[in-house]
Amino acid sequence: MRWSKYFILTQKEAPKEAETISHKLLIRAGLIDKLSAGVYTYLPLGLRVLKKVENIVREEMDKAGAIELLMPSLQPASLWKETARLEKMGKDMIRFIDRHNREMIFGPTHEEVITDIIRRYIKSWKQLPIILYQIQTKFRDEIRPRFAIIRAREFLMKDAYSFDLDEDGLDKSYNLMKETYKKIFKKCGLKFNIKEAESGVIGGKFSEEFVAEGECSELEVGHIFKLGLEYSKSMKAYFVDKDNQEKPVYMGCYGIGVSRIVAAVIEGNYDENGIVWPLSIAPFLVDIIPTNIGDSNIVNISEKVYNQLKMNNISVIIDDREESAGVKFKDADLCGFPLQIIIGRKVKDNKLEVKKRKTGEIVEIAIDKVLEYLISFIELEMKELN
RNA sequence: CGGGGCGUAGCGCAGUCCGGUUAAGCGCGCUUGGUUUGGGACCAAGAGGUCCUCGGUUCAAAUCCGAGCGCCCCGACCA
């Protein structure tokens, strides 16, 4: 990607409404843009991060044997009357009356919809256990949206639902998801603690939450619940067991705030110069900085390195703007690219500099050795996140 | 929803108390030209405003009064 042709709008100063560090940096690095309270656009750079998190989540869920589907955001309120949650959720749900005078809602969560599917498709013990999940935009009219995307009214969530024959099965599914969550958060470079939690409106008997470490007091990035028979009974999701008896399915549900992870990772990975992305979710791994684009030698070498990295599938952006070196350094640090390749005063010795964002360490490398240096560094770092 | 704060150019602010040549200003950013080129360069010339909205007071309102809207922070709730 060429910086000059991309859409990155960095800012020297954060808007005064931003108080938490992730909020300030998300705005300053040009990752998000506010449309309304708790409603944000993911700008191109922010979207790249969001997609990377999403893919890590998807990959690990798939590995655990969960199956992806996509349910609608738009739901008939009638479904929610079956579980009495229309009242319980109250004003947190965004509702409206459609032109046919039907009451509709925008899904804040999907227990009702998934249980409706299960009760119609799952008829036999032979079809269980199963875990289904989706990655989807959720709508909650929060009493108080805050800290930008940490608590938004519209946000991206991965929600999974497990269905088992009995309590033992539920325990197994639950533990599988718990282990999967640990892997996901580790891969995202997130330090976290697991705490027993209140189940709230989701219900069920037992739940634990994954709380990201960081200064910001807010999620909690993940929450897993043993729902038991609560929904299957109220919505009549029964299967026929081996002994020809109709039994309710044992359910669990498992949420991850995908967009919240983006903010949580920043809360735990920044310094005075900006964001320090873990390699796994960085928008670009490498930022190539030609210090002076008026110098054709520098430009040529930069373009060569750029093409070389692209051909080797290393995600790279080249800062080909007509800006001073200082501006490029500041932007590179702010945006948090893990590696900066500085091409400038060392070219006379056939060298360039590789700066590691996390440590600030700068290594001089021969130009024709840079690819292998990067590959081994990236491999090493990625291994640590596994 | 209770408590607190804010709303002036894209961002950060001054001006508001004490109404009037500050007859809308500063820094950053933006445009053009030139000089620069290793940590947010310099010089010059520019563009950019419903002073949140509506109403009221007044000869005169960014400034005073009223209502509304929006945004942020603390609390209860949540991924």
Coordinates of C-alpha atoms in Angstrom, one line a residue, chain A residues 112-354:
Chain A
E112 CA -33.8 -16.4 21.0
V113 CA -32.9 -16.6 17.3
I114 CA -30.5 -19.5 17.6
T115 CA -32.8 -21.4 19.9
D116 CA -35.6 -21.0 17.4
I117 CA -33.3 -22.5 14.8
I118 CA -32.3 -25.4 17.0
R119 CA -35.8 -26.3 18.0
R120 CA -36.8 -26.6 14.4
Y121 CA -33.7 -28.4 13.1
I122 CA -32.4 -30.5 16.0
K123 CA -34.6 -33.4 16.6
S124 CA -32.4 -36.3 17.6
W125 CA -29.5 -37.0 20.1
K126 CA -27.5 -38.0 17.0
Q127 CA -27.3 -34.3 16.0
L128 CA -25.7 -33.2 19.2
P129 CA -23.4 -31.8 20.5
I130 CA -23.0 -28.8 18.3
I131 CA -21.5 -25.3 18.7
L132 CA -22.6 -22.5 16.3
Y133 CA -21.3 -19.0 16.1
Q134 CA -21.4 -15.8 14.2
I135 CA -19.4 -12.6 14.0
Q136 CA -21.9 -9.8 13.6
T137 CA -22.9 -6.3 14.5
K138 CA -24.9 -6.0 17.7
F139 CA -27.1 -3.1 18.7
R140 CA -27.6 -2.0 22.3
D141 CA -28.9 1.3 23.3
E142 CA -26.5 1.6 26.2
I143 CA -27.5 3.9 29.1
R144 CA -24.2 5.5 28.7
P145 CA -21.9 4.7 25.7
R146 CA -18.4 5.5 26.6
F147 CA -14.7 5.4 25.8
A148 CA -15.3 5.3 22.1
I149 CA -15.5 1.7 20.9
I150 CA -15.1 0.2 24.4
R151 CA -18.7 0.6 25.0
A152 CA -20.5 1.4 21.8
R153 CA -24.2 1.2 20.8
E154 CA -23.3 -0.6 17.6
F155 CA -20.4 -3.0 17.9
L156 CA -18.9 -6.1 16.4
M157 CA -19.4 -9.3 18.5
K158 CA -18.6 -12.9 18.1
D159 CA -21.3 -14.9 19.8
A160 CA -21.3 -18.7 20.0
Y161 CA -24.0 -21.1 21.3
S162 CA -23.4 -24.6 22.4
F163 CA -26.1 -27.4 22.5
D164 CA -25.5 -30.6 24.4
L165 CA -27.3 -33.7 25.5
D166 CA -26.7 -33.3 29.2
E167 CA -24.9 -31.3 31.8
D168 CA -21.6 -33.2 31.3
G169 CA -21.7 -32.3 27.7
L170 CA -22.3 -28.7 28.5
D171 CA -19.3 -28.7 30.8
K172 CA -17.2 -30.0 28.0
S173 CA -18.4 -27.4 25.5
Y174 CA -18.0 -24.7 28.1
N175 CA -14.4 -25.7 28.9
L176 CA -13.6 -26.0 25.2
M177 CA -14.7 -22.5 24.6
K178 CA -12.9 -21.3 27.7
E179 CA -9.6 -22.8 26.3
T180 CA -10.4 -21.4 22.9
Y181 CA -10.9 -17.9 24.4
K182 CA -7.5 -18.1 26.1
K183 CA -5.9 -18.8 22.8
I184 CA -7.7 -16.0 21.0
F185 CA -6.8 -13.4 23.5
K186 CA -3.2 -14.5 23.7
K187 CA -2.9 -14.4 19.9
C188 CA -4.3 -10.8 20.0
G189 CA -1.6 -9.9 22.4
L190 CA -4.0 -9.3 25.2
K191 CA -3.2 -9.9 28.8
F192 CA -6.3 -10.9 30.7
N193 CA -7.8 -12.3 33.9
I194 CA -10.7 -14.7 34.2
K195 CA -13.3 -13.8 36.9
E196 CA -16.5 -15.5 38.0
A197 CA -19.3 -13.1 37.0
E198 CA -22.9 -12.1 37.3
S199 CA -25.0 -13.6 34.5
G200 CA -27.3 -10.6 34.2
V201 CA -30.0 -10.5 31.5
I202 CA -28.3 -13.4 29.6
G203 CA -29.3 -15.7 32.5
G204 CA -28.1 -19.1 33.3
K205 CA -26.4 -20.6 36.3
F206 CA -22.8 -19.9 35.9
S207 CA -20.6 -17.4 34.0
E208 CA -17.1 -16.2 33.8
E209 CA -15.7 -13.1 32.2
F210 CA -12.4 -12.3 30.6
V211 CA -11.2 -9.0 31.7
A212 CA -8.4 -7.3 29.8
E213 CA -5.5 -5.8 31.8
G214 CA -5.1 -2.1 31.4
E215 CA -5.8 1.2 33.0
C216 CA -9.3 1.4 31.7
S217 CA -11.8 -0.1 34.1
E218 CA -14.1 -1.5 31.3
L219 CA -14.7 -6.0 28.7
E220 CA -14.4 -7.1 29.8
V221 CA -13.6 -8.6 26.4
G222 CA -15.3 -11.9 26.7
H223 CA -18.0 -13.6 28.7
I224 CA -19.0 -17.2 28.8
F225 CA -22.2 -18.6 30.3
K226 CA -23.6 -22.0 31.2
L227 CA -27.2 -21.4 30.3
G228 CA -28.5 -24.9 31.1
L229 CA -32.1 -25.4 30.3
E230 CA -33.4 -21.9 30.7
Y231 CA -33.9 -21.1 27.0
S232 CA -34.6 -24.6 25.8
K233 CA -37.4 -25.0 28.2
S234 CA -39.0 -21.6 27.7
M235 CA -38.7 -22.0 23.9
K236 CA -39.3 -25.7 23.8
A237 CA -36.1 -26.8 22.2
Y238 CA -36.3 -30.6 22.7
F239 CA -34.6 -33.6 21.2
V240 CA -35.4 -37.3 21.4
D241 CA -32.8 -39.1 23.4
K242 CA -31.6 -42.7 22.9
D243 CA -34.3 -43.9 25.3
N244 CA -37.0 -42.3 23.1
Q245 CA -37.6 -39.6 25.7
E246 CA -38.0 -35.9 24.8
K247 CA -35.5 -33.8 26.6
P248 CA -34.5 -30.1 26.5
V249 CA -31.0 -29.3 25.2
Y250 CA -28.4 -28.0 27.5
M251 CA -27.2 -24.6 26.3
G252 CA -24.2 -22.4 26.7
C253 CA -23.4 -19.1 25.2
Y254 CA -20.1 -17.4 24.6
G255 CA -19.4 -13.8 23.6
I256 CA -16.4 -11.9 22.5
G257 CA -16.4 -8.1 21.9
V258 CA -14.4 -8.1 18.7
S259 CA -14.3 -4.4 18.3
R260 CA -13.7 -4.0 22.0
I261 CA -10.6 -6.1 21.7
V262 CA -9.1 -3.5 19.4
A263 CA -9.4 -0.9 22.1
A264 CA -8.4 -3.2 24.8
V265 CA -5.2 -4.2 23.0
I266 CA -4.3 -0.5 22.7
E267 CA -4.9 0.0 26.4
G268 CA -2.3 -2.6 27.1
N269 CA 0.2 -1.7 24.2
Y270 CA 1.2 1.9 23.9
D271 CA 3.8 4.4 24.8
E272 CA 4.3 8.1 24.8
N273 CA 4.6 8.1 21.0
G274 CA 1.5 6.1 20.2
I275 CA 0.2 2.6 19.6
V276 CA 2.5 -0.5 19.8
W277 CA 0.6 -3.2 17.8
P278 CA 1.3 -6.8 18.4
L279 CA 2.3 -8.3 15.1
S280 CA -0.8 -10.5 14.9
I281 CA -3.2 -7.6 14.5
A282 CA -1.1 -4.7 13.2
P283 CA -2.7 -3.0 10.2
F284 CA 0.6 -3.3 8.4
L285 CA 3.6 -5.2 9.7
V286 CA 6.1 -2.9 8.0
D287 CA 6.2 0.8 7.2
I288 CA 8.9 1.7 4.7
I289 CA 10.2 5.3 5.2
P290 CA 12.2 6.9 2.5
T291 CA 13.5 9.9 4.5
N292 CA 13.8 12.1 1.4
I293 CA 11.8 11.5 -1.7
G294 CA 13.7 14.1 -3.5
D295 CA 16.7 11.7 -3.6
S296 CA 16.2 9.3 -6.4
N297 CA 18.6 6.8 -5.0
I298 CA 16.6 6.6 -1.8
V299 CA 13.4 6.3 -3.7
N300 CA 14.6 3.6 -6.0
I301 CA 15.9 1.5 -3.1
S302 CA 12.7 2.0 -1.2
E303 CA 10.6 0.9 -4.2
K304 CA 12.7 -2.1 -4.6
V305 CA 12.4 -3.2 -1.0
Y306 CA 8.7 -2.4 -1.1
N307 CA 8.1 -4.7 -4.1
Q308 CA 10.3 -7.4 -2.6
L309 CA 8.2 -7.4 0.6
K310 CA 4.9 -7.4 -1.4
M311 CA 6.0 -10.3 -3.4
N312 CA 6.7 -12.2 -0.2
N313 CA 3.3 -11.4 1.2
I314 CA 4.6 -9.3 4.0
S315 CA 2.0 -6.7 4.8
V316 CA 3.7 -3.4 4.0
I317 CA 3.0 0.3 3.5
I318 CA 5.4 2.7 2.0
D319 CA 5.4 6.3 3.2
D320 CA 5.9 7.9 -0.2
R321 CA 4.5 11.3 0.8
E322 CA 6.3 14.5 0.3
E323 CA 6.8 15.0 4.0
S324 CA 9.9 15.5 6.1
A325 CA 11.4 12.5 7.8
G326 CA 10.3 13.7 11.1
V327 CA 6.6 13.7 10.1
K328 CA 7.0 10.1 8.8
F329 CA 8.7 8.9 12.0
K330 CA 6.0 10.5 14.2
D331 CA 3.2 9.0 12.1
A332 CA 4.9 5.6 12.0
D333 CA 5.2 5.5 15.8
L334 CA 1.7 6.8 16.3
C335 CA 0.1 4.2 14.0
G336 CA 2.1 1.5 15.7
F337 CA 3.5 -0.5 12.8
P338 CA 5.7 -3.1 14.4
L339 CA 8.6 -2.5 12.0
Q340 CA 9.9 0.6 10.3
I341 CA 12.4 0.3 7.5
I342 CA 14.2 3.6 7.3
I343 CA 15.9 4.2 4.0
G344 CA 18.0 7.3 4.1
R345 CA 21.5 8.2 5.2
K346 CA 22.8 4.6 5.3
V347 CA 22.2 3.9 1.6
K348 CA 25.7 5.1 0.8
D349 CA 26.9 2.0 2.6
N350 CA 24.3 -0.1 0.9
K351 CA 22.5 -0.4 4.2
L352 CA 19.1 0.6 5.6
E353 CA 17.8 0.7 9.2
V354 CA 15.1 -1.5 10.7

